[in-house]
Tab-separated table of C-alpha atoms in Angstrom:
chain	number	residue	atom	x	y	z
A	5	UNK	CA	-90.119	-148.169	-195.647
A	6	UNK	CA	-90.962	-151.870	-195.784
A	7	UNK	CA	-89.034	-154.808	-194.537
A	8	UNK	CA	-86.123	-155.761	-196.737
A	9	UNK	CA	-87.169	-158.350	-199.285
A	10	UNK	CA	-85.911	-161.831	-198.781
A	11	UNK	CA	-83.089	-162.653	-201.165
A	12	UNK	CA	-83.463	-165.857	-203.161
A	13	UNK	CA	-80.048	-167.411	-203.847
A	14	UNK	CA	-79.293	-168.761	-207.292
A	15	UNK	CA	-78.390	-172.385	-207.873
A	16	UNK	CA	-74.746	-171.405	-208.233
A	17	UNK	CA	-74.624	-170.570	-204.545
A	18	UNK	CA	-75.528	-174.102	-203.546
A	19	UNK	CA	-73.121	-176.958	-203.083
A	20	UNK	CA	-73.528	-180.023	-205.217
A	21	UNK	CA	-75.266	-181.841	-202.377
A	22	UNK	CA	-77.912	-179.116	-202.308
A	23	UNK	CA	-76.809	-177.158	-199.235
A	24	UNK	CA	-75.671	-173.547	-198.998
A	25	UNK	CA	-72.364	-172.771	-197.354
A	26	UNK	CA	-72.739	-169.935	-194.811
A	27	UNK	CA	-70.528	-166.925	-195.439
A	28	UNK	CA	-70.564	-166.077	-191.757
A	29	UNK	CA	-71.325	-167.817	-188.469
A	30	UNK	CA	-72.716	-165.657	-185.663
A	31	UNK	CA	-72.890	-166.724	-182.033
A	32	UNK	CA	-75.071	-164.436	-179.917
A	33	UNK	CA	-75.041	-164.825	-176.136
A	34	UNK	CA	-78.253	-163.302	-174.818
A	35	UNK	CA	-79.448	-162.139	-171.437
A	36	UNK	CA	-83.011	-163.385	-171.838
A	37	UNK	CA	-84.142	-166.986	-172.057
A	38	UNK	CA	-86.793	-166.365	-174.721
A	39	UNK	CA	-87.193	-162.769	-175.884
A	40	UNK	CA	-83.878	-162.032	-177.567
A	41	UNK	CA	-82.951	-165.566	-178.748
A	42	UNK	CA	-86.352	-166.210	-180.311
A	43	UNK	CA	-86.397	-162.834	-182.070
A	44	UNK	CA	-82.838	-163.246	-183.376
A	45	UNK	CA	-83.509	-166.766	-184.643
A	46	UNK	CA	-86.703	-165.726	-186.407
A	47	UNK	CA	-85.042	-162.680	-187.928
A	48	UNK	CA	-82.193	-164.858	-189.164
A	49	UNK	CA	-84.553	-167.369	-190.773
A	50	UNK	CA	-86.215	-164.538	-192.681
A	51	UNK	CA	-83.075	-162.693	-193.756
A	52	UNK	CA	-80.035	-164.970	-193.849
A	53	UNK	CA	-81.179	-167.379	-196.581
A	54	UNK	CA	-78.699	-169.931	-195.319
A	55	UNK	CA	-75.774	-167.618	-196.040
A	56	UNK	CA	-75.513	-166.695	-192.362
A	57	UNK	CA	-75.548	-169.280	-189.596
A	58	UNK	CA	-76.877	-167.808	-186.344
A	59	UNK	CA	-76.784	-169.521	-182.977
A	60	UNK	CA	-78.563	-167.554	-180.228
A	61	UNK	CA	-77.783	-168.745	-176.703
A	62	UNK	CA	-80.343	-167.656	-174.101
A	63	UNK	CA	-80.132	-167.102	-170.351
A	64	UNK	CA	-76.391	-166.478	-170.509
A	65	UNK	CA	-76.462	-164.470	-167.259
A	66	UNK	CA	-75.850	-160.852	-166.303
A	67	UNK	CA	-73.896	-158.640	-168.761
A	68	UNK	CA	-70.410	-159.352	-167.422
A	69	UNK	CA	-71.067	-163.103	-167.389
A	70	UNK	CA	-72.528	-162.891	-170.888
A	71	UNK	CA	-69.349	-161.271	-172.175
A	72	UNK	CA	-67.206	-163.802	-170.296
A	73	UNK	CA	-69.096	-166.666	-171.950
A	74	UNK	CA	-68.701	-164.974	-175.314
A	75	UNK	CA	-64.943	-164.680	-174.766
A	76	UNK	CA	-64.686	-168.383	-173.942
A	77	UNK	CA	-66.639	-169.261	-177.094
A	78	UNK	CA	-64.402	-167.044	-179.210
A	79	UNK	CA	-61.273	-168.739	-177.850
A	80	UNK	CA	-62.812	-172.120	-178.593
A	81	UNK	CA	-63.634	-171.113	-182.166
A	82	UNK	CA	-60.152	-169.688	-182.714
A	83	UNK	CA	-58.649	-172.952	-181.517
A	84	UNK	CA	-60.809	-174.931	-183.944
A	85	UNK	CA	-59.880	-172.625	-186.819
A	86	UNK	CA	-56.161	-172.895	-186.022
A	87	UNK	CA	-56.210	-176.680	-185.916
A	88	UNK	CA	-58.462	-177.291	-188.922
A	89	UNK	CA	-56.692	-175.039	-191.385
A	90	UNK	CA	-60.083	-174.450	-193.028
A	91	UNK	CA	-60.648	-170.783	-193.895
A	92	UNK	CA	-64.392	-171.266	-193.417
A	93	UNK	CA	-63.780	-171.886	-189.714
A	94	UNK	CA	-62.306	-168.400	-189.439
A	95	UNK	CA	-65.502	-166.695	-190.604
A	96	UNK	CA	-67.341	-166.115	-187.359
A	97	UNK	CA	-68.384	-163.363	-184.971
A	98	UNK	CA	-69.323	-163.621	-181.309
A	99	UNK	CA	-71.877	-161.191	-179.867
A	100	UNK	CA	-73.037	-160.283	-176.369
A	101	UNK	CA	-76.664	-159.113	-176.292
A	102	UNK	CA	-77.744	-157.464	-173.051
A	103	UNK	CA	-79.742	-154.650	-171.455
A	104	UNK	CA	-78.967	-151.866	-169.013
A	105	UNK	CA	-81.815	-152.836	-166.664
A	106	UNK	CA	-80.490	-152.621	-163.089
A	107	UNK	CA	-77.457	-154.784	-163.817
A	108	UNK	CA	-74.087	-154.174	-162.140
A	109	UNK	CA	-70.710	-154.023	-163.890
A	110	UNK	CA	-72.021	-152.647	-167.188
A	111	UNK	CA	-68.830	-150.590	-167.828
A	112	UNK	CA	-66.710	-153.637	-166.985
A	113	UNK	CA	-68.739	-155.738	-169.434
A	114	UNK	CA	-68.115	-153.239	-172.229
A	115	UNK	CA	-64.421	-153.045	-171.390
A	116	UNK	CA	-64.014	-156.820	-171.403
A	117	UNK	CA	-65.881	-157.060	-174.707
A	118	UNK	CA	-63.688	-154.404	-176.326
A	119	UNK	CA	-60.507	-156.043	-175.044
A	120	UNK	CA	-61.485	-159.379	-176.577
A	121	UNK	CA	-63.096	-158.203	-179.846
A	122	UNK	CA	-66.569	-159.267	-178.768
A	123	UNK	CA	-69.409	-157.440	-180.508
A	124	UNK	CA	-72.069	-155.927	-178.245
A	125	UNK	CA	-75.756	-155.313	-178.954
A	126	UNK	CA	-76.955	-153.126	-176.092
A	127	UNK	CA	-80.347	-151.727	-175.124
A	128	UNK	CA	-81.343	-149.236	-172.450
A	129	UNK	CA	-83.608	-149.874	-170.661
A	130	UNK	CA	-84.384	-153.193	-172.392
A	131	UNK	CA	-84.538	-155.083	-175.697
A	132	UNK	CA	-88.224	-154.249	-176.120
A	133	UNK	CA	-87.228	-150.750	-177.186
A	134	UNK	CA	-86.203	-152.169	-180.577
A	135	UNK	CA	-89.621	-153.590	-181.557
A	136	UNK	CA	-91.300	-150.512	-180.064
A	137	UNK	CA	-89.337	-148.299	-182.470
A	138	UNK	CA	-91.108	-150.066	-185.347
A	139	UNK	CA	-94.268	-148.270	-184.215
A	140	UNK	CA	-93.183	-144.928	-182.796
A	141	UNK	CA	-90.265	-142.855	-181.667
A	142	UNK	CA	-89.271	-142.918	-177.997
A	143	UNK	CA	-87.170	-139.893	-177.174
A	144	UNK	CA	-87.981	-139.548	-173.466
A	145	UNK	CA	-86.449	-141.815	-170.803
A	146	UNK	CA	-88.705	-144.721	-169.916
A	147	UNK	CA	-88.687	-147.503	-167.339
A	148	UNK	CA	-88.568	-151.026	-168.725
A	149	UNK	CA	-91.890	-151.967	-167.093
A	150	UNK	CA	-93.620	-149.006	-168.739
A	151	UNK	CA	-92.000	-149.814	-172.077
A	152	UNK	CA	-93.109	-153.438	-171.865
A	153	UNK	CA	-96.618	-152.374	-170.902
A	154	UNK	CA	-96.792	-149.978	-173.853
A	155	UNK	CA	-95.532	-152.692	-176.190
A	156	UNK	CA	-98.308	-155.048	-175.099
A	157	UNK	CA	-100.783	-152.457	-176.384
A	158	UNK	CA	-98.994	-152.185	-179.724
A	159	UNK	CA	-98.525	-155.924	-180.296
A	160	UNK	CA	-101.579	-158.011	-179.342
A	161	UNK	CA	-99.526	-161.230	-179.182
A	162	UNK	CA	-96.940	-159.729	-176.840
A	163	UNK	CA	-97.547	-160.258	-173.149
A	164	UNK	CA	-95.694	-157.955	-170.779
A	165	UNK	CA	-96.024	-160.583	-168.071
A	166	UNK	CA	-94.580	-164.072	-168.338
A	167	UNK	CA	-92.104	-165.021	-171.054
A	168	UNK	CA	-92.284	-161.620	-172.802
A	169	UNK	CA	-91.639	-163.072	-176.260
A	170	UNK	CA	-91.608	-160.695	-179.217
A	171	UNK	CA	-92.180	-162.343	-182.581
A	172	UNK	CA	-90.428	-160.727	-185.536
A	173	UNK	CA	-93.384	-161.756	-187.696
A	174	UNK	CA	-95.719	-159.643	-185.537
A	175	UNK	CA	-93.908	-156.401	-186.310
A	176	UNK	CA	-94.932	-154.002	-189.082
A	177	UNK	CA	-92.641	-153.761	-192.112
A	178	UNK	CA	-90.704	-150.835	-190.682
A	179	UNK	CA	-87.161	-152.103	-190.175
A	180	UNK	CA	-85.552	-149.122	-191.892
A	181	UNK	CA	-87.667	-146.654	-189.926
A	182	UNK	CA	-86.901	-148.360	-186.600
A	183	UNK	CA	-83.217	-148.343	-187.488
A	184	UNK	CA	-83.235	-144.622	-188.332
A	185	UNK	CA	-84.995	-143.875	-185.040
A	186	UNK	CA	-82.396	-145.868	-183.098
A	187	UNK	CA	-79.552	-144.038	-184.843
A	188	UNK	CA	-81.212	-140.684	-184.117
A	189	UNK	CA	-81.403	-141.571	-180.421
A	190	UNK	CA	-77.689	-142.359	-180.418
A	191	UNK	CA	-76.870	-139.003	-182.008
A	192	UNK	CA	-79.028	-137.177	-179.467
A	193	UNK	CA	-77.256	-138.843	-176.547
A	194	UNK	CA	-73.814	-138.151	-177.977
A	195	UNK	CA	-74.736	-134.502	-178.520
A	196	UNK	CA	-75.608	-133.995	-174.850
A	197	UNK	CA	-72.829	-136.175	-173.457
A	198	UNK	CA	-74.932	-139.145	-172.345
A	199	UNK	CA	-73.817	-142.020	-174.607
A	200	UNK	CA	-75.835	-145.206	-174.085
A	201	UNK	CA	-78.387	-143.208	-172.088
A	202	UNK	CA	-82.058	-144.125	-171.770
A	203	UNK	CA	-83.569	-144.692	-174.315
A	204	UNK	CA	-80.924	-146.371	-176.469
A	205	UNK	CA	-80.510	-149.462	-178.607
A	206	UNK	CA	-77.970	-150.561	-181.183
A	207	UNK	CA	-79.239	-154.105	-181.768
A	208	UNK	CA	-79.809	-153.124	-185.394
A	209	UNK	CA	-76.046	-153.547	-185.877
A	210	UNK	CA	-76.441	-157.281	-185.286
A	211	UNK	CA	-79.430	-157.426	-187.615
A	212	UNK	CA	-77.613	-155.384	-190.262
A	213	UNK	CA	-74.804	-157.924	-190.164
A	214	UNK	CA	-77.294	-160.735	-190.776
A	215	UNK	CA	-78.960	-158.864	-193.638
A	216	UNK	CA	-75.754	-157.782	-195.392
A	217	UNK	CA	-74.146	-161.215	-195.205
A	218	UNK	CA	-77.365	-162.901	-196.238
A	219	UNK	CA	-77.297	-161.395	-199.705
């Protein structure tokens, strides 16, 4: 199935000064400096149509630090909303985007996120699993270096050495298929008692939020 068509807002959605008021503001704290933030920003430009404001913050640290930064941002936003009295300031979500990799304190990161209502977009072994699922299924466990190497063969513009940037525009129009593959992986892990096991990704939940609020 092809990529979801870009929604074109009617004139009634625009303010008199010609701008569109976002329905939702998303703040995504990311592990990577380039890969995740660039992909999220590009995806948002294609799908949000101005109805979703997305700020992707790169190099936010290891998972626990990422969640800690997200918690601080959420407290800051709540303070602004309480003092402004503007209902638009209350329409936000804060996300932590990180990988399993070899990071410590993964369970603690999830616990802290849950305790503070921080959304998590998690990949095991790494974010590159998501673009890879646009091309093929990946049911067997795989090391991140092997996954990145395989991805470089699927996407000519992707380099598995260096910045490792994945451009949303380089992917085939298979968002729905990639999403269904990711969901199937989750079900398989749950069935055998290995939730979040390798391979796993739920980053589509962040992208779904952008799509649904961008219509």
